[in-house]
Amino acid sequence: MLADLTAGAVQDAEARASERPLAAVERAALVRPAARDALAFLTPADRVKIIAEVKRASPSRGDLAAIPDPALQARLYEQGGASAISVLTEGRRFKGSLADLEAVSAAVEVPVLRKDFIATDYQVLEARAAGADLVLLIVAALEQDVLIRLHALTCELGMTALVETHSADEVARAADVGATLVGVNARDLSTFALDRDLFGRLADRIPSDAIKIAESSVLTPADVAHYRAAGADAVLIGEALVTGDPVATLTAFLEAGS
């Protein structure tokens, strides 16, 4: 599944590149205002930080919410206390777009993450051109030399990479590239099975100077408290926020992560 999702995302990027060449995207990326400092917003504090996700659908859950106005959704997240906004830009299975990312980036003051299956320089550059402050790099989807290159390009553009892992070996690979944001996804993107305790088993392996982010399997305040107790500095939440009242849900989640 992960290989198919990544291949599809790369194919879609290649189609966009036929209309907007790499040089044009690079120029657009370089003239953007400086990226927001994601580390400043996500640095550990006395309570958990939340990355709130604009997410219409997923391969595992199908359609979740229409979200006709992603900018409004993001402003509600910011109002509710989110420290960053994640925007799904993959169109085939998640029904997102770069237009969503641009709209959200223009609407909020907190950092914005482009969440997609990124495997090429072009995708990193178009993320910055669309206003992203962070990009997702999934270790399981990338050879180490590609991970190193994309991480370096992300930093060169002034953005921050959220380097996503699913195993001890992948955490070690993230550490080797100097990742400052390391995520542990409870969802195995090969099988889509969930393991909420995976973060707790891997947290101590994440370098002490990196911000630790728990991803997936967050539906209730108890889930947030579980991840906080296991050492999470931040949690990334999608489904629970798009299927309910985002402000009220965020308030409850932040209280649980105190």
mmCIF file of C-alpha atoms in Angstrom:
data_model
loop_
_atom_site.group_PDB
_atom_site.id
_atom_site.type_symbol
_atom_site.label_atom_id
_atom_site.label_comp_id
_atom_site.label_asym_id
_atom_site.label_seq_id
_atom_site.Cartn_x
_atom_site.Cartn_y
_atom_site.Cartn_z
ATOM 1 C CA MET A 1 0.000 0.000 0.000
ATOM 2 C CA LEU A 2 2.752 2.477 0.923
ATOM 3 C CA ALA A 3 4.625 1.772 -2.300
ATOM 4 C CA ASP A 4 1.433 2.274 -4.333
ATOM 5 C CA LEU A 5 0.581 5.525 -2.550
ATOM 6 C CA THR A 6 4.099 6.857 -3.053
ATOM 7 C CA ALA A 7 4.194 5.848 -6.708
ATOM 8 C CA GLY A 8 0.837 7.531 -7.310
ATOM 9 C CA ALA A 9 1.960 10.728 -5.599
ATOM 10 C CA VAL A 10 5.124 10.821 -7.686
ATOM 11 C CA GLN A 11 3.144 10.235 -10.891
ATOM 12 C CA ASP A 12 0.818 13.107 -10.011
ATOM 13 C CA ALA A 13 3.811 15.351 -9.304
ATOM 14 C CA GLU A 14 5.317 14.437 -12.671
ATOM 15 C CA ALA A 15 2.040 15.409 -14.343
ATOM 16 C CA ARG A 16 2.131 18.786 -12.587
ATOM 17 C CA ALA A 17 5.774 19.198 -13.610
ATOM 18 C CA SER A 18 4.776 18.879 -17.271
ATOM 19 C CA GLU A 19 2.724 22.051 -16.840
ATOM 20 C CA ARG A 20 4.888 23.810 -14.244
ATOM 21 C CA PRO A 21 8.550 22.877 -14.708
ATOM 22 C CA LEU A 22 10.987 22.391 -11.844
ATOM 23 C CA ALA A 23 12.738 25.711 -12.515
ATOM 24 C CA ALA A 24 9.453 27.619 -12.189
ATOM 25 C CA VAL A 25 8.537 25.855 -8.949
ATOM 26 C CA GLU A 26 12.005 26.516 -7.566
ATOM 27 C CA ARG A 27 11.686 30.232 -8.334
ATOM 28 C CA ALA A 28 8.284 30.318 -6.628
ATOM 29 C CA ALA A 29 9.693 28.533 -3.582
ATOM 30 C CA LEU A 30 12.614 30.917 -3.243
ATOM 31 C CA VAL A 31 10.489 34.076 -3.317
ATOM 32 C CA ARG A 32 8.089 32.904 -0.613
ATOM 33 C CA PRO A 33 8.320 34.657 2.750
ATOM 34 C CA ALA A 34 10.473 32.721 5.220
ATOM 35 C CA ALA A 35 8.939 29.566 6.594
ATOM 36 C CA ARG A 36 7.530 29.656 10.111
ATOM 37 C CA ASP A 37 9.793 28.102 12.741
ATOM 38 C CA ALA A 38 8.019 24.836 13.488
ATOM 39 C CA LEU A 39 10.441 23.900 16.260
ATOM 40 C CA ALA A 40 9.525 27.051 18.182
ATOM 41 C CA PHE A 41 5.847 26.097 18.063
ATOM 42 C CA LEU A 42 6.374 22.417 18.891
ATOM 43 C CA THR A 43 9.112 22.613 21.542
ATOM 44 C CA PRO A 44 8.093 20.546 24.584
ATOM 45 C CA ALA A 45 6.156 22.357 27.299
ATOM 46 C CA ASP A 46 4.033 21.551 30.339
ATOM 47 C CA ARG A 47 1.349 20.041 28.143
ATOM 48 C CA VAL A 48 1.247 18.143 24.886
ATOM 49 C CA LYS A 49 1.273 20.044 21.592
ATOM 50 C CA ILE A 50 -1.235 19.132 18.913
ATOM 51 C CA ILE A 51 -0.782 19.024 15.151
ATOM 52 C CA ALA A 52 -4.353 19.178 13.824
ATOM 53 C CA GLU A 53 -5.029 17.681 10.427
ATOM 54 C CA VAL A 54 -7.204 18.776 7.516
ATOM 55 C CA LYS A 55 -8.216 15.352 6.235
ATOM 56 C CA ARG A 56 -11.173 14.477 4.022
ATOM 57 C CA ALA A 57 -10.610 10.747 3.565
ATOM 58 C CA SER A 58 -8.148 7.897 3.986
ATOM 59 C CA PRO A 59 -7.615 4.454 2.454
ATOM 60 C CA SER A 60 -8.394 2.776 5.780
ATOM 61 C CA ARG A 61 -11.519 4.761 6.729
ATOM 62 C CA GLY A 62 -12.915 6.044 3.444
ATOM 63 C CA ASP A 63 -14.660 9.417 3.410
ATOM 64 C CA LEU A 64 -14.441 11.305 6.709
ATOM 65 C CA ALA A 65 -15.634 14.871 6.066
ATOM 66 C CA ALA A 66 -16.276 17.086 3.054
ATOM 67 C CA ILE A 67 -14.322 20.094 4.421
ATOM 68 C CA PRO A 68 -15.499 22.549 1.738
ATOM 69 C CA ASP A 69 -13.438 25.341 3.328
ATOM 70 C CA PRO A 70 -10.061 24.032 4.547
ATOM 71 C CA ALA A 71 -8.986 27.531 5.589
ATOM 72 C CA LEU A 72 -11.961 27.807 7.956
ATOM 73 C CA GLN A 73 -11.209 24.357 9.368
ATOM 74 C CA ALA A 74 -7.616 25.434 10.001
ATOM 75 C CA ARG A 75 -8.674 28.677 11.690
ATOM 76 C CA LEU A 76 -10.889 26.661 14.026
ATOM 77 C CA TYR A 77 -7.916 24.453 14.839
ATOM 78 C CA GLU A 78 -5.801 27.504 15.600
ATOM 79 C CA GLN A 79 -8.593 28.929 17.756
ATOM 80 C CA GLY A 80 -8.775 25.633 19.625
ATOM 81 C CA GLY A 81 -5.086 25.717 20.505
ATOM 82 C CA ALA A 82 -3.373 23.645 17.807
ATOM 83 C CA SER A 83 0.357 24.339 17.552
ATOM 84 C CA ALA A 84 0.551 23.362 13.871
ATOM 85 C CA ILE A 85 -1.771 22.343 11.035
ATOM 86 C CA SER A 86 -1.269 19.277 8.847
ATOM 87 C CA VAL A 87 -2.812 19.354 5.383
ATOM 88 C CA LEU A 88 -3.256 16.193 3.322
ATOM 89 C CA THR A 89 -2.376 17.108 -0.256
ATOM 90 C CA GLU A 90 -2.588 13.601 -1.779
ATOM 91 C CA GLY A 91 -5.547 13.555 -4.131
ATOM 92 C CA ARG A 92 -6.180 9.942 -5.085
ATOM 93 C CA ARG A 93 -7.040 8.372 -1.726
ATOM 94 C CA PHE A 94 -7.094 11.328 0.674
ATOM 95 C CA LYS A 95 -8.921 13.845 -1.566
ATOM 96 C CA GLY A 96 -6.498 16.653 -0.763
ATOM 97 C CA SER A 97 -4.670 19.171 -2.921
ATOM 98 C CA LEU A 98 -1.943 21.781 -2.968
ATOM 99 C CA ALA A 99 -4.733 24.363 -3.206
ATOM 100 C CA ASP A 100 -5.839 23.237 0.272
ATOM 101 C CA LEU A 101 -2.300 23.786 1.523
ATOM 102 C CA GLU A 102 -2.083 27.273 0.008
ATOM 103 C CA ALA A 103 -5.448 28.269 1.491
ATOM 104 C CA VAL A 104 -4.522 27.032 4.960
ATOM 105 C CA SER A 105 -1.069 28.614 4.920
ATOM 106 C CA ALA A 106 -2.602 31.991 4.107
ATOM 107 C CA ALA A 107 -5.257 31.661 6.820
ATOM 108 C CA VAL A 108 -3.258 30.816 9.959
ATOM 109 C CA GLU A 109 -0.219 31.973 11.907
ATOM 110 C CA VAL A 110 0.931 28.559 13.112
ATOM 111 C CA PRO A 111 3.209 26.328 10.984
ATOM 112 C CA VAL A 112 1.646 24.224 8.237
ATOM 113 C CA LEU A 113 2.735 20.704 7.304
ATOM 114 C CA ARG A 114 2.428 19.276 3.820
ATOM 115 C CA LYS A 115 1.413 15.689 4.502
ATOM 116 C CA ASP A 116 1.892 13.613 1.400
ATOM 117 C CA PHE A 117 3.980 10.786 0.014
ATOM 118 C CA ILE A 118 7.052 12.814 -0.851
ATOM 119 C CA ALA A 119 9.890 11.152 -2.726
ATOM 120 C CA THR A 120 11.275 13.815 -5.105
ATOM 121 C CA ASP A 121 12.918 17.233 -4.992
ATOM 122 C CA TYR A 122 10.023 18.607 -7.025
ATOM 123 C CA GLN A 123 7.512 17.720 -4.309
ATOM 124 C CA VAL A 124 9.621 19.435 -1.626
ATOM 125 C CA LEU A 125 9.983 22.569 -3.731
ATOM 126 C CA GLU A 126 6.283 22.757 -4.561
ATOM 127 C CA ALA A 127 5.506 22.353 -0.863
ATOM 128 C CA ARG A 128 7.515 25.507 -0.072
ATOM 129 C CA ALA A 129 6.052 27.287 -3.109
ATOM 130 C CA ALA A 130 2.558 26.558 -1.739
ATOM 131 C CA GLY A 131 3.438 27.903 1.715
ATOM 132 C CA ALA A 132 4.397 24.785 3.664
ATOM 133 C CA ASP A 133 6.600 25.230 6.707
ATOM 134 C CA LEU A 134 7.042 21.491 7.236
ATOM 135 C CA VAL A 135 7.083 18.457 4.980
ATOM 136 C CA LEU A 136 6.513 14.804 5.836
ATOM 137 C CA LEU A 137 9.299 12.374 4.953
ATOM 138 C CA ILE A 138 8.333 8.727 5.518
ATOM 139 C CA VAL A 139 11.425 6.633 6.191
ATOM 140 C CA ALA A 140 9.782 3.404 5.018
ATOM 141 C CA ALA A 141 9.101 4.948 1.599
ATOM 142 C CA LEU A 142 12.625 6.219 0.943
ATOM 143 C CA GLU A 143 16.073 4.786 0.421
ATOM 144 C CA GLN A 144 18.541 6.328 2.861
ATOM 145 C CA ASP A 145 20.370 8.385 0.235
ATOM 146 C CA VAL A 146 17.052 9.856 -0.922
ATOM 147 C CA LEU A 147 16.003 10.557 2.669
ATOM 148 C CA ILE A 148 19.294 12.368 3.270
ATOM 149 C CA ARG A 149 18.901 14.443 0.103
ATOM 150 C CA LEU A 150 15.285 15.407 0.717
ATOM 151 C CA HIS A 151 15.950 16.226 4.364
ATOM 152 C CA ALA A 152 18.853 18.463 3.357
ATOM 153 C CA LEU A 153 16.755 20.221 0.702
ATOM 154 C CA THR A 154 13.952 20.772 3.200
ATOM 155 C CA CYS A 155 16.361 22.423 5.628
ATOM 156 C CA GLU A 156 17.998 24.436 2.840
ATOM 157 C CA LEU A 157 14.593 25.919 1.997
ATOM 158 C CA GLY A 158 14.095 26.938 5.631
ATOM 159 C CA MET A 159 11.457 24.302 6.342
ATOM 160 C CA THR A 160 11.435 21.515 8.918
ATOM 161 C CA ALA A 161 11.022 17.834 8.103
ATOM 162 C CA LEU A 162 8.734 15.614 10.140
ATOM 163 C CA VAL A 163 10.532 12.308 9.681
ATOM 164 C CA GLU A 164 8.051 9.480 10.176
ATOM 165 C CA THR A 165 9.096 6.083 11.505
ATOM 166 C CA HIS A 166 7.492 2.712 12.268
ATOM 167 C CA SER A 167 10.363 0.660 13.758
ATOM 168 C CA ALA A 168 13.594 0.878 15.745
ATOM 169 C CA ASP A 169 15.604 0.620 12.540
ATOM 170 C CA GLU A 170 13.685 3.523 11.016
ATOM 171 C CA VAL A 171 14.201 5.641 14.155
ATOM 172 C CA ALA A 172 17.934 5.003 13.795
ATOM 173 C CA ARG A 173 17.780 6.098 10.157
ATOM 174 C CA ALA A 174 15.938 9.271 11.154
ATOM 175 C CA ALA A 175 18.601 9.999 13.762
ATOM 176 C CA ASP A 176 21.333 9.465 11.176
ATOM 177 C CA VAL A 177 19.970 12.297 9.007
ATOM 178 C CA GLY A 178 19.770 14.629 11.995
ATOM 179 C CA ALA A 179 15.968 14.774 12.186
ATOM 180 C CA THR A 180 14.731 17.321 14.723
ATOM 181 C CA LEU A 181 11.109 16.163 14.504
ATOM 182 C CA VAL A 182 10.660 12.404 14.691
ATOM 183 C CA GLY A 183 7.212 10.896 14.359
ATOM 184 C CA VAL A 184 6.137 7.378 15.230
ATOM 185 C CA ASN A 185 3.063 6.316 13.286
ATOM 186 C CA ALA A 186 0.910 3.732 15.042
ATOM 187 C CA ARG A 187 -0.495 2.783 11.646
ATOM 188 C CA ASP A 188 1.635 0.390 9.622
ATOM 189 C CA LEU A 189 1.399 1.863 6.137
ATOM 190 C CA SER A 190 2.068 -1.522 4.570
ATOM 191 C CA THR A 191 -0.836 -3.289 6.263
ATOM 192 C CA PHE A 192 -2.778 -0.356 7.813
ATOM 193 C CA ALA A 193 -2.882 -2.229 11.135
ATOM 194 C CA LEU A 194 -2.777 -0.043 14.271
ATOM 195 C CA ASP A 195 -0.504 -0.469 17.284
ATOM 196 C CA ARG A 196 -1.055 2.321 19.815
ATOM 197 C CA ASP A 197 1.790 1.033 22.008
ATOM 198 C CA LEU A 198 4.411 1.301 19.260
ATOM 199 C CA PHE A 199 5.261 4.881 20.216
ATOM 200 C CA GLY A 200 6.001 3.873 23.809
ATOM 201 C CA ARG A 201 8.332 1.087 22.668
ATOM 202 C CA LEU A 202 10.292 3.433 20.403
ATOM 203 C CA ALA A 203 10.256 6.719 22.328
ATOM 204 C CA ASP A 204 13.491 6.072 24.233
ATOM 205 C CA ARG A 205 15.304 5.373 20.968
ATOM 206 C CA ILE A 206 14.522 8.837 19.594
ATOM 207 C CA PRO A 207 17.433 11.249 20.199
ATOM 208 C CA SER A 208 16.900 13.355 23.307
ATOM 209 C CA ASP A 209 17.265 16.605 21.370
ATOM 210 C CA ALA A 210 14.538 15.692 18.875
ATOM 211 C CA ILE A 211 10.851 16.497 19.359
ATOM 212 C CA LYS A 212 8.840 13.272 19.669
ATOM 213 C CA ILE A 213 5.524 13.107 17.834
ATOM 214 C CA ALA A 214 2.922 10.361 18.138
ATOM 215 C CA GLU A 215 0.794 9.819 15.043
ATOM 216 C CA SER A 216 -2.470 7.897 14.464
ATOM 217 C CA SER A 217 -4.820 6.024 16.791
ATOM 218 C CA VAL A 218 -5.941 9.220 18.557
ATOM 219 C CA LEU A 219 -9.724 9.276 18.930
ATOM 220 C CA THR A 220 -10.307 10.188 22.589
ATOM 221 C CA PRO A 221 -8.711 12.287 25.351
ATOM 222 C CA ALA A 222 -7.540 9.007 26.885
ATOM 223 C CA ASP A 223 -5.492 8.315 23.748
ATOM 224 C CA VAL A 224 -3.770 11.692 24.093
ATOM 225 C CA ALA A 225 -3.061 11.009 27.774
ATOM 226 C CA HIS A 226 -1.667 7.577 26.821
ATOM 227 C CA TYR A 227 0.797 9.093 24.351
ATOM 228 C CA ARG A 228 1.760 11.899 26.733
ATOM 229 C CA ALA A 229 2.514 9.382 29.467
ATOM 230 C CA ALA A 230 4.683 7.449 26.999
ATOM 231 C CA GLY A 231 6.790 10.551 26.331
ATOM 232 C CA ALA A 232 5.135 12.292 23.386
ATOM 233 C CA ASP A 233 5.868 15.998 23.018
ATOM 234 C CA ALA A 234 3.144 16.334 20.387
ATOM 235 C CA VAL A 235 0.407 14.271 18.798
ATOM 236 C CA LEU A 236 -0.880 14.460 15.238
ATOM 237 C CA ILE A 237 -4.676 14.125 15.093
ATOM 238 C CA GLY A 238 -6.931 13.935 12.051
ATOM 239 C CA GLU A 239 -10.094 11.839 12.115
ATOM 240 C CA ALA A 240 -11.272 12.867 15.603
ATOM 241 C CA LEU A 241 -11.093 16.547 14.670
ATOM 242 C CA VAL A 242 -12.818 16.430 11.286
ATOM 243 C CA THR A 243 -15.707 14.266 12.478
ATOM 244 C CA GLY A 244 -16.616 16.356 15.534
ATOM 245 C CA ASP A 245 -16.496 19.892 16.933
ATOM 246 C CA PRO A 246 -12.842 20.809 16.356
ATOM 247 C CA VAL A 247 -12.579 23.493 19.044
ATOM 248 C CA ALA A 248 -14.276 21.464 21.772
ATOM 249 C CA THR A 249 -12.329 18.344 20.819
ATOM 250 C CA LEU A 250 -9.016 20.181 20.871
ATOM 251 C CA THR A 251 -9.818 21.673 24.264
ATOM 252 C CA ALA A 252 -10.513 18.234 25.714
ATOM 253 C CA PHE A 253 -7.421 16.741 24.126
ATOM 254 C CA LEU A 254 -5.142 19.514 25.383
ATOM 255 C CA GLU A 255 -6.505 19.137 28.909
ATOM 256 C CA ALA A 256 -5.864 15.388 28.744
ATOM 257 C CA GLY A 257 -2.276 16.026 27.670
ATOM 258 C CA SER A 258 -1.428 18.364 30.546
#
